Short mmCIF file of C-alpha atoms in Angstrom, two decimals:
data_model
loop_
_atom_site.label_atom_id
_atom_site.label_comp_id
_atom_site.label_asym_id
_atom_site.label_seq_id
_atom_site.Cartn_x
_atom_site.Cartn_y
_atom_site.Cartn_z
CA UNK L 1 -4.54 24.45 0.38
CA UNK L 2 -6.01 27.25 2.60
CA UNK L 3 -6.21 24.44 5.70
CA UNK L 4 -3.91 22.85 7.60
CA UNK L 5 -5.05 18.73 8.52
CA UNK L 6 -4.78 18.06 11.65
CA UNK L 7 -3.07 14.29 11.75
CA UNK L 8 -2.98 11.82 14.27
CA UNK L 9 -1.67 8.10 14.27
CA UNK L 10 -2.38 5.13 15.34
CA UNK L 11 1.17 2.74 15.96
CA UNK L 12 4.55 3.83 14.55
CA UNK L 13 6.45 3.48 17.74
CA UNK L 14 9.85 3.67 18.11
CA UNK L 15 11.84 1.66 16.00
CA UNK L 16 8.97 1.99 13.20
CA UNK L 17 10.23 3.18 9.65
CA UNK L 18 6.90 3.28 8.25
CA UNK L 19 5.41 5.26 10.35
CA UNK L 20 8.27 7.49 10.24
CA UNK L 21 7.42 7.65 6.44
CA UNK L 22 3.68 8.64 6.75
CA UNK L 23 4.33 11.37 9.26
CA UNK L 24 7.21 12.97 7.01
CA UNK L 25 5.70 12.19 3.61
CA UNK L 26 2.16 13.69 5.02
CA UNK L 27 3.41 16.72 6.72
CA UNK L 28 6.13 17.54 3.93
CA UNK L 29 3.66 19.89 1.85
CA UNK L 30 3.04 21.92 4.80
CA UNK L 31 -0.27 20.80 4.36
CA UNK L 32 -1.11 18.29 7.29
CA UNK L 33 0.26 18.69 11.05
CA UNK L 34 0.99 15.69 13.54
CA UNK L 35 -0.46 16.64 16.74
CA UNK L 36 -1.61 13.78 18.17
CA UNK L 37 -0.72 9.07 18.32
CA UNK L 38 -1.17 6.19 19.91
CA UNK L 39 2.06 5.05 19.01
CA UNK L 40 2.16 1.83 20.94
CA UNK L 41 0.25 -0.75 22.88
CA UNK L 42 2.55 0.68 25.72
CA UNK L 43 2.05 3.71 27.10
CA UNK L 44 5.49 4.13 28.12
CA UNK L 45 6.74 3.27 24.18
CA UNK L 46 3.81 5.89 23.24
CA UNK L 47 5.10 8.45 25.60
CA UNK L 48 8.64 7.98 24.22
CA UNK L 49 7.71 8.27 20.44
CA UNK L 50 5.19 11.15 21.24
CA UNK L 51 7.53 13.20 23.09
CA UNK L 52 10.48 12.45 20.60
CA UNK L 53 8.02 14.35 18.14
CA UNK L 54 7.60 17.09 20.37
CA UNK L 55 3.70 16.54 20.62
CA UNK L 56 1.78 17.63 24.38
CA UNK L 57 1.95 15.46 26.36
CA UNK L 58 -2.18 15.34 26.40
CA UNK L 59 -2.57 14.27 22.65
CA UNK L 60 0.05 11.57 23.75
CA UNK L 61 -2.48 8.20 24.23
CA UNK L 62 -1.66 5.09 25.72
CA UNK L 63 -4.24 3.36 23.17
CA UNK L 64 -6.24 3.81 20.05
CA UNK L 65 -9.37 3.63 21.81
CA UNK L 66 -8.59 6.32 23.81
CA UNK L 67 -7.19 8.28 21.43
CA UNK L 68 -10.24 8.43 19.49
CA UNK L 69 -12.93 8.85 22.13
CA UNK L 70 -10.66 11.80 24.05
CA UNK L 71 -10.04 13.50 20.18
CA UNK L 72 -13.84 13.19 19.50
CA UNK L 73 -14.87 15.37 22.62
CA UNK L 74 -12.26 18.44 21.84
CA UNK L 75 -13.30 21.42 19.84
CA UNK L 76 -13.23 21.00 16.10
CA UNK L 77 -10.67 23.59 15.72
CA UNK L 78 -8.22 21.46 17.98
CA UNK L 79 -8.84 17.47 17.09
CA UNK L 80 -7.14 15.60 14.76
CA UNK L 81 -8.90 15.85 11.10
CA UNK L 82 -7.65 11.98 10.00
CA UNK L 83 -5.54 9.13 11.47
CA UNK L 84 -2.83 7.39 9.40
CA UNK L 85 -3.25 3.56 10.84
CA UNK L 86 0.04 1.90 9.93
CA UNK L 87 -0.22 -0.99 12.63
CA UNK L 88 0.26 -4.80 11.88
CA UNK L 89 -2.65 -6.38 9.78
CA UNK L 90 -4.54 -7.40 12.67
CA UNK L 91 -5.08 -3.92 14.20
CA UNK L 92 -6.24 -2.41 10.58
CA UNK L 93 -9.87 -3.22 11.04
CA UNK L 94 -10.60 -1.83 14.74
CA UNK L 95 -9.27 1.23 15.34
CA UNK L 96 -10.30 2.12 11.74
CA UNK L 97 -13.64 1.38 12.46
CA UNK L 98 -13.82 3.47 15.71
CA UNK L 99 -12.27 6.40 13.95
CA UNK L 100 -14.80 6.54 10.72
CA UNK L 101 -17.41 6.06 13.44
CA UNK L 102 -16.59 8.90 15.35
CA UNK L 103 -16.36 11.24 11.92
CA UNK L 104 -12.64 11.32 11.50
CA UNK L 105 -11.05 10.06 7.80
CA UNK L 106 -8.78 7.37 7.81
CA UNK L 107 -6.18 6.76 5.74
CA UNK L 108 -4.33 3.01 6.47
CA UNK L 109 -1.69 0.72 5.11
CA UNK L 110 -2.18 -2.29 3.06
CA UNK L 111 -3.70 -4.83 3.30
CA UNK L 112 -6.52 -3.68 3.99
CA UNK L 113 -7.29 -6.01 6.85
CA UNK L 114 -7.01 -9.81 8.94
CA UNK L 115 -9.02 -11.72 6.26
CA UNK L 116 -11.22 -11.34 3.88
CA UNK L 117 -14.23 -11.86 6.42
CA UNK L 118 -13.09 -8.96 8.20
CA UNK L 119 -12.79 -6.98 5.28
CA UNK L 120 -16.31 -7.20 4.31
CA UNK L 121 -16.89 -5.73 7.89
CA UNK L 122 -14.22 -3.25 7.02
CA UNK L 123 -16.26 -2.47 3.93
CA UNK L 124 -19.79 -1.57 5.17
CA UNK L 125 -18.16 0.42 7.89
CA UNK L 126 -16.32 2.88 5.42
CA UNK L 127 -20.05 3.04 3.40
CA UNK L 128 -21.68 4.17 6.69
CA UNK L 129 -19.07 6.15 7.37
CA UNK L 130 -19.24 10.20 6.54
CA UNK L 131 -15.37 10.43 7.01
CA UNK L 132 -13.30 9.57 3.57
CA UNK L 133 -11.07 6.35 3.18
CA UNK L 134 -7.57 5.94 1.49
CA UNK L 135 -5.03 2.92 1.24
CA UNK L 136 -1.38 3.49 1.14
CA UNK L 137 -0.66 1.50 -2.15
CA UNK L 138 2.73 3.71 -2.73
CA UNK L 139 4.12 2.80 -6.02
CA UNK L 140 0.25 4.52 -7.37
CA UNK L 141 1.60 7.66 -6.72
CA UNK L 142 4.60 7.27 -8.77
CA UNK L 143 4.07 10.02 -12.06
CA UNK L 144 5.08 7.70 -14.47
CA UNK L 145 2.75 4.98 -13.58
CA UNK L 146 0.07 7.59 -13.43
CA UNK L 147 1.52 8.36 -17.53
CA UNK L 148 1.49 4.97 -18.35
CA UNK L 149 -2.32 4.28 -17.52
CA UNK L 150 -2.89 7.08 -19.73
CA UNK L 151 -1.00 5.81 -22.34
CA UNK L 152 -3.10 2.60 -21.88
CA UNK L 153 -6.21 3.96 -21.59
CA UNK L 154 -5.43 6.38 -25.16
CA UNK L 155 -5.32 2.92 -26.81
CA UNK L 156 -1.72 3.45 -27.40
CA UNK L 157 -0.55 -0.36 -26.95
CA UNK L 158 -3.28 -1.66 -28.50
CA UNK L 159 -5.61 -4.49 -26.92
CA UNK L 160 -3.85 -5.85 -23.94
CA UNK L 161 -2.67 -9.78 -24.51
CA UNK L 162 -0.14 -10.17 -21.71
CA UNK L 163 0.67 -8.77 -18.16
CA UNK L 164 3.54 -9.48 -15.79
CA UNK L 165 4.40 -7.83 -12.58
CA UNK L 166 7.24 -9.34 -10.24
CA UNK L 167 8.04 -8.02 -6.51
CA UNK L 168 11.41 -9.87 -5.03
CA UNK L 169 12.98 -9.51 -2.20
CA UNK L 170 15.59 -11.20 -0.02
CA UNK L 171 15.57 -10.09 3.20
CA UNK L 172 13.29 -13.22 4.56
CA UNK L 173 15.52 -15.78 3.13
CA UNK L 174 17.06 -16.55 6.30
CA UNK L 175 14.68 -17.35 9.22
CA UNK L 176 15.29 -14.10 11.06
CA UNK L 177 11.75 -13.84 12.76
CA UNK L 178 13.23 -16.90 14.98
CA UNK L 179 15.98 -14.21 16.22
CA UNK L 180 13.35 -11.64 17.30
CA UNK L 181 13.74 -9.59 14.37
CA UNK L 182 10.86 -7.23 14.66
CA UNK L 183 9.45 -6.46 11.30
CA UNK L 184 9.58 -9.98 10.19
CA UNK L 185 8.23 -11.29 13.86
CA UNK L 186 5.00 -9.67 13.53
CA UNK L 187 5.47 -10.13 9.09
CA UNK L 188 5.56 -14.22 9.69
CA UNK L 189 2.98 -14.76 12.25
CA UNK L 190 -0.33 -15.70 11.05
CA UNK L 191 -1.76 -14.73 14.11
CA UNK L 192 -0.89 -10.81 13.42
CA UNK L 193 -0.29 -11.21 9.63
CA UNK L 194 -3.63 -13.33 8.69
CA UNK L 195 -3.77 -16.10 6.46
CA UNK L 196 -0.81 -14.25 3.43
CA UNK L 197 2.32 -13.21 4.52
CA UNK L 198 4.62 -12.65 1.75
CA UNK L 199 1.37 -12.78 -0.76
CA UNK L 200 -0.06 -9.71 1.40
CA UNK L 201 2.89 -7.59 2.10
CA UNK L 202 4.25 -7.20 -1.18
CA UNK L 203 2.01 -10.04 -3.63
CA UNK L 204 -1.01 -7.22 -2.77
CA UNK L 205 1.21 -4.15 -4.02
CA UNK L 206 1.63 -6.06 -7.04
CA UNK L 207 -1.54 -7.19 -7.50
CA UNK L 208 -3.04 -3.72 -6.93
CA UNK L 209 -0.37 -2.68 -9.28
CA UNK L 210 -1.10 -4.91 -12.16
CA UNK L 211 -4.89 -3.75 -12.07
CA UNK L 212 -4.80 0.52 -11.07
CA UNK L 213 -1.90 0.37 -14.06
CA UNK L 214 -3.47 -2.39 -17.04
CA UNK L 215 -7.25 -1.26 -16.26
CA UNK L 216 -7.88 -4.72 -16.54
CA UNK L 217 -9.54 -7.34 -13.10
CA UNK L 218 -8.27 -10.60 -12.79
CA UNK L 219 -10.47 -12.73 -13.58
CA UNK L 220 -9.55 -16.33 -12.30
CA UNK L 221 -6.32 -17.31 -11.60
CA UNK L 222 -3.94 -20.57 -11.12
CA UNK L 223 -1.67 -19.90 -7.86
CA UNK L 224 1.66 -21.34 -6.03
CA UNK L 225 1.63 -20.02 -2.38
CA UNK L 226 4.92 -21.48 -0.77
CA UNK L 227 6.65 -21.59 2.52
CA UNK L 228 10.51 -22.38 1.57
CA UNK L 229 12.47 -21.95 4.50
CA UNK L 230 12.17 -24.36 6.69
CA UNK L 231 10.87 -23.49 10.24
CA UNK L 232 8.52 -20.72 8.71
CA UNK L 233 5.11 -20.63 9.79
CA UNK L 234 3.72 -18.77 6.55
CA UNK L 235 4.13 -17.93 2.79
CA UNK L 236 7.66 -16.52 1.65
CA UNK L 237 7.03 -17.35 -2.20
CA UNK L 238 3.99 -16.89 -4.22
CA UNK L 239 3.52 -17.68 -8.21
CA UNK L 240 0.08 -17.14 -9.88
CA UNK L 241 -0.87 -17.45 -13.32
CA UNK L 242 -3.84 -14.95 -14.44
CA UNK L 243 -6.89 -14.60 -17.19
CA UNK L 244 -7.76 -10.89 -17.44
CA UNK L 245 -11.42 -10.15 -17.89
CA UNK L 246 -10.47 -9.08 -21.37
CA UNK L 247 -8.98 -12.56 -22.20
CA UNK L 248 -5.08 -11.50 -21.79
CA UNK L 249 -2.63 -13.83 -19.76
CA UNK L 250 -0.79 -12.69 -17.30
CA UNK L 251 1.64 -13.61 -14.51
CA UNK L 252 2.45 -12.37 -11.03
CA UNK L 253 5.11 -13.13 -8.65
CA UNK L 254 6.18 -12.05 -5.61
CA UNK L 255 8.99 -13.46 -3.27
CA UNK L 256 10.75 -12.64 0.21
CA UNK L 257 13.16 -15.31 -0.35
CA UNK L 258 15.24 -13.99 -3.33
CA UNK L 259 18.66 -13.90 -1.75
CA UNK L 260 20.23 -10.58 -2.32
CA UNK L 261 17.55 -8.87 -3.65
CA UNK L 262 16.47 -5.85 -1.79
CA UNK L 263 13.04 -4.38 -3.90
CA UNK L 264 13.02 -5.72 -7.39
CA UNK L 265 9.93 -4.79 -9.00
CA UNK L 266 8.88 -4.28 -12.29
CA UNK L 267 5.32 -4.14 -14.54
CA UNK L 268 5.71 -5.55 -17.79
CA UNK L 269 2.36 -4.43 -20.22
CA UNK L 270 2.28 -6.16 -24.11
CA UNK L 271 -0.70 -4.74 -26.34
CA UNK L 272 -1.29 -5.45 -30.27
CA UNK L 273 0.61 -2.23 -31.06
CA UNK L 274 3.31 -1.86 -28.40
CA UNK L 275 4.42 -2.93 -25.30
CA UNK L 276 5.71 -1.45 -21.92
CA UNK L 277 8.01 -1.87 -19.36
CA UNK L 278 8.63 0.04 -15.70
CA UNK L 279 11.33 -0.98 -13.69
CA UNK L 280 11.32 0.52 -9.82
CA UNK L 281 15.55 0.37 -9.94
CA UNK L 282 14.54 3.51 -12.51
CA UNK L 283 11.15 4.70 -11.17
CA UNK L 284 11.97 8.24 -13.17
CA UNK L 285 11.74 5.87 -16.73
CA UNK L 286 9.06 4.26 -18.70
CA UNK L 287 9.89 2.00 -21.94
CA UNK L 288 7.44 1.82 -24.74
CA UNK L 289 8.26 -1.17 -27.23
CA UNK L 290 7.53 -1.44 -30.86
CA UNK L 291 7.11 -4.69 -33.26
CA UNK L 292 10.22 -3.53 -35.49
CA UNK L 293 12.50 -3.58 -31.51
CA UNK L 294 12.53 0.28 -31.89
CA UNK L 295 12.24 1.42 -27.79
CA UNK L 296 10.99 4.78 -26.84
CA UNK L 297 12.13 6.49 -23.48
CA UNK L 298 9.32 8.49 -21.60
CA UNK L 299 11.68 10.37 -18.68
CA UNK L 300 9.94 12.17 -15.97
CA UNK L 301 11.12 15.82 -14.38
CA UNK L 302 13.39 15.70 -11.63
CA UNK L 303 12.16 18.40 -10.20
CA UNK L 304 9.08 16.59 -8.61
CA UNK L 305 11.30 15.13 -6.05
CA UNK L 306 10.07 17.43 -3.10
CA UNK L 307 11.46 17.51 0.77
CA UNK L 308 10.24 14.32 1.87
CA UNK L 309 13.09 13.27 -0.91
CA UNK L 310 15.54 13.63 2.45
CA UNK L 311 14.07 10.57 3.81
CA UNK L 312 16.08 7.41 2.72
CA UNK L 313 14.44 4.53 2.30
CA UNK L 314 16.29 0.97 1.82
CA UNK L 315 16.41 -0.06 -1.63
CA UNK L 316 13.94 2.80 -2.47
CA UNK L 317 15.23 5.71 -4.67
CA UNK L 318 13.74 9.37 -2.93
CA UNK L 319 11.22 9.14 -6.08
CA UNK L 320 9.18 6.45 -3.48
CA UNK L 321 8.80 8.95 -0.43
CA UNK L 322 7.82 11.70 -3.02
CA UNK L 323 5.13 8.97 -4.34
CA UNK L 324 3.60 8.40 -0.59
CA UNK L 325 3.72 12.65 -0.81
CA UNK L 326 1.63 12.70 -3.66
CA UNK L 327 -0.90 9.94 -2.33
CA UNK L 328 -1.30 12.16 0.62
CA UNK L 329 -1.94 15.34 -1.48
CA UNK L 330 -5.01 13.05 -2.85
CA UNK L 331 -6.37 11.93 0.20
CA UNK L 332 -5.79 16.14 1.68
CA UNK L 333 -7.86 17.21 -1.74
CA UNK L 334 -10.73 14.66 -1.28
CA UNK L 335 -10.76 16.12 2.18
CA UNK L 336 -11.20 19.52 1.67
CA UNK L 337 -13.08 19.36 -1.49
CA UNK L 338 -14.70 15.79 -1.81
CA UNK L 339 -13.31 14.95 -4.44
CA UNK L 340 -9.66 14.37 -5.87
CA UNK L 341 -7.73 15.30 -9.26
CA UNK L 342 -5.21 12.64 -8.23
CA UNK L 343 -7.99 9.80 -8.56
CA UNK L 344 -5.33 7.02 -9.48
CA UNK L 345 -2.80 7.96 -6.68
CA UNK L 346 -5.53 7.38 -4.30
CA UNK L 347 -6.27 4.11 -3.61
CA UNK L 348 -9.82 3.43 -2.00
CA UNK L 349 -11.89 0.51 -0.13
CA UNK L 350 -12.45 -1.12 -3.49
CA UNK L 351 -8.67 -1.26 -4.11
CA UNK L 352 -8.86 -2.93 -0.66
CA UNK L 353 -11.31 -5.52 -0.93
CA UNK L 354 -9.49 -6.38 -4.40
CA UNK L 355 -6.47 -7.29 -2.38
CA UNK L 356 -7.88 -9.48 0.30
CA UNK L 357 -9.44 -10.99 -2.34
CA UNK L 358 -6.52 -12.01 -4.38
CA UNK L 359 -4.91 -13.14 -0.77
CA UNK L 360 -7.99 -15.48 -0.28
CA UNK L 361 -8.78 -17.28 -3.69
CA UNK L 362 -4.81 -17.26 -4.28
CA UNK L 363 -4.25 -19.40 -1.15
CA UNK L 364 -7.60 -20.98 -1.96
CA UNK L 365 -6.37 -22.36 -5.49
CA UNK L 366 -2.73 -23.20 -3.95
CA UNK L 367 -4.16 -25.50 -1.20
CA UNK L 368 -6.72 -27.01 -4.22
CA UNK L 369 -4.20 -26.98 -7.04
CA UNK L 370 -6.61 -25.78 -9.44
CA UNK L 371 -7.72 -22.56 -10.93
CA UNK L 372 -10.52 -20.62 -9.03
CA UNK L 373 -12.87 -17.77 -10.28
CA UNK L 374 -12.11 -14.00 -8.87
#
């Protein structure tokens, strides 16, 4: 790329991992450059995060508001190009709005926002807008994903009959929000989180997953959104059955209650011909199954790990920062050229609504017991 994006953020104070990620993962390339956040509500958390970076202390903002509007009057060869938003749920919709409004892209974290109301808003705002708009859905930028849909779509497996993806974790199956832990504080509080908790942090990955990967929409589904430990005010456990608009069954789970598990997720894809399995404990491997049991390994090339590989991630192999990297090479190329040749990396505003809509007729067919259309 002959350009170097000029990047600014909205949260990712101190203390913030995935901001951390975004700025490292983004800027790894050489291809984007941080120069300006509103890294907190407080200024003086801001100033501290800003500084730590080594940015000027006049690109360092106190808000988002004013981080846009002061960004918007400088000189196009100074202002930030994009904003990564990678705030709590609540603060998606806003800032995101003010910054496609004032011509900047946005890229932002999932989900895409509070509810699905305010997604629709989110929605018309990103039409009007003439910036472009990504979502962070990481495990898309994995290369063997990106393989397997292309095995799919050759016709390799045959007609699609059965889907599975499963997300588990364990690290909410104590009540730690009640002990001020900060990620789950914000994580478990409807108020911040929005109706999902568990169902939109990681049940959306999954989702989002299931469909970028299969090719196929859920088409109405049968869902179990539980709280099971006691005291919580939200979702920790969510099981939904699924009919695919091409008739195939399907199942989805995704749990923060898991004891012991730290990110257990795997995609399991069964066609007429052959079946398919991807495990995240070996992100680098992809398992194509045959009716006479004979298995057939599809390895990726090391060498694709790149330098945000240094970062380490909990329960994450360095294949998962190098996956963000490659989702930000999409969004950079759609930038600069308006268009992208890393379409299924990139995750868009329809990948978005898809999610909130999952979080809303899931919850909607737990609270009715029944199954409800997509």
């Amino acid at each position: 790329m002959s350009k170097i994006l000029k990047m600014g953020m909205i949260g990712g104070g101190p203390g913030s991992m995935i901001g951390d990620i975004h700025r490292i993962t983004a800027t790894a390339s050489g291809n984007a450059k941080l120069v300006c956040g509103a890294f907190s509500s407080s200024k003086e958390k801001s100033l501290e995060k800003g500084k730590d970076l080594g940015l000027d202390d006049n690109r360092i903002y106190g808000s988002y508001d004013e981080m846009i509007e002061k960004e918007a009057q400088l000189d196009e060869d100074i202002r930030m190009d994009f904003v990564a938003i990678v705030t709590p749920n609540h603060l998606h919709f806003e800032p995101a709005k003010l910054a496609l409004e004032a011509g900047f892209h946005v890229i932002c974290d999932k989900p895409l926002a509070f509810d699905y109301a305010e997604a629709i808003e989110f929605q018309k705002a990103v039409e009007e807008a003439k910036g472009h708009f990504a979502m962070t859905y990481t495990y898309r930028g994995y290369p063997l994903l990106e393989k397997a849909k292309e095995i799919i779509d050759l016709g390799h497996l045959g007609d699609i009959r059965k889907v599975k993806v499963d997300y588990s974790q364990g690290w909410l199956s104590q009540l730690i929000e009640a002990e001020g832990h900060k990620q789950a504080s914000w994580r478990t509080d409807p108020e911040k989180s929005g109706k999902g908790g568990t169902i939109a942090d990681i049940g959306t990955h999954a989702f989002n997953l299931l469909e970028s990967v299969s090719g196929l929409k859920v088409k109405s589904l049968m869902a179990d959104v539980s709280i099971l430990v006691e005291g919580r005010k939200i979702d920790d456990d969510t099981n939904v059955l699924l009919e695919m608009d091409n008739g195939a069954k399907g199942y989805l789970s995704s749990s923060q209650i898991c004891t012991g598990e730290d990110q257990d997720l795997s995609l399991h894809i069964y066609g007429s011909k052959a079946g398919m399995v991807w495990d995240h404990s070996r992100p680098n491997l992809l398992t194509i199954k045959y009716p006479d049991f004979r298995e057939e390994s599809i390895k990726g090339l090391d060498h694709e790990i790149g330098e945000s590989s240094e970062v380490n991630i909990p329960g994450h192999s360095p294949y998962f920062t190098e996956a963000f990297q490659r989702i930000y090479e999409g969004f950079f190329d759609t930038i600069l050229n308006g268009k992208s040749k890393k379409d299924f990396v990139k995750a868009g505003i329809d990948d978005g609504m898809r999610g909130m809509l999952f979080i809303e007729k899931a919850i909607q067919s737990s609270d009715e017991r029944k199954w409800v259309e997509m």
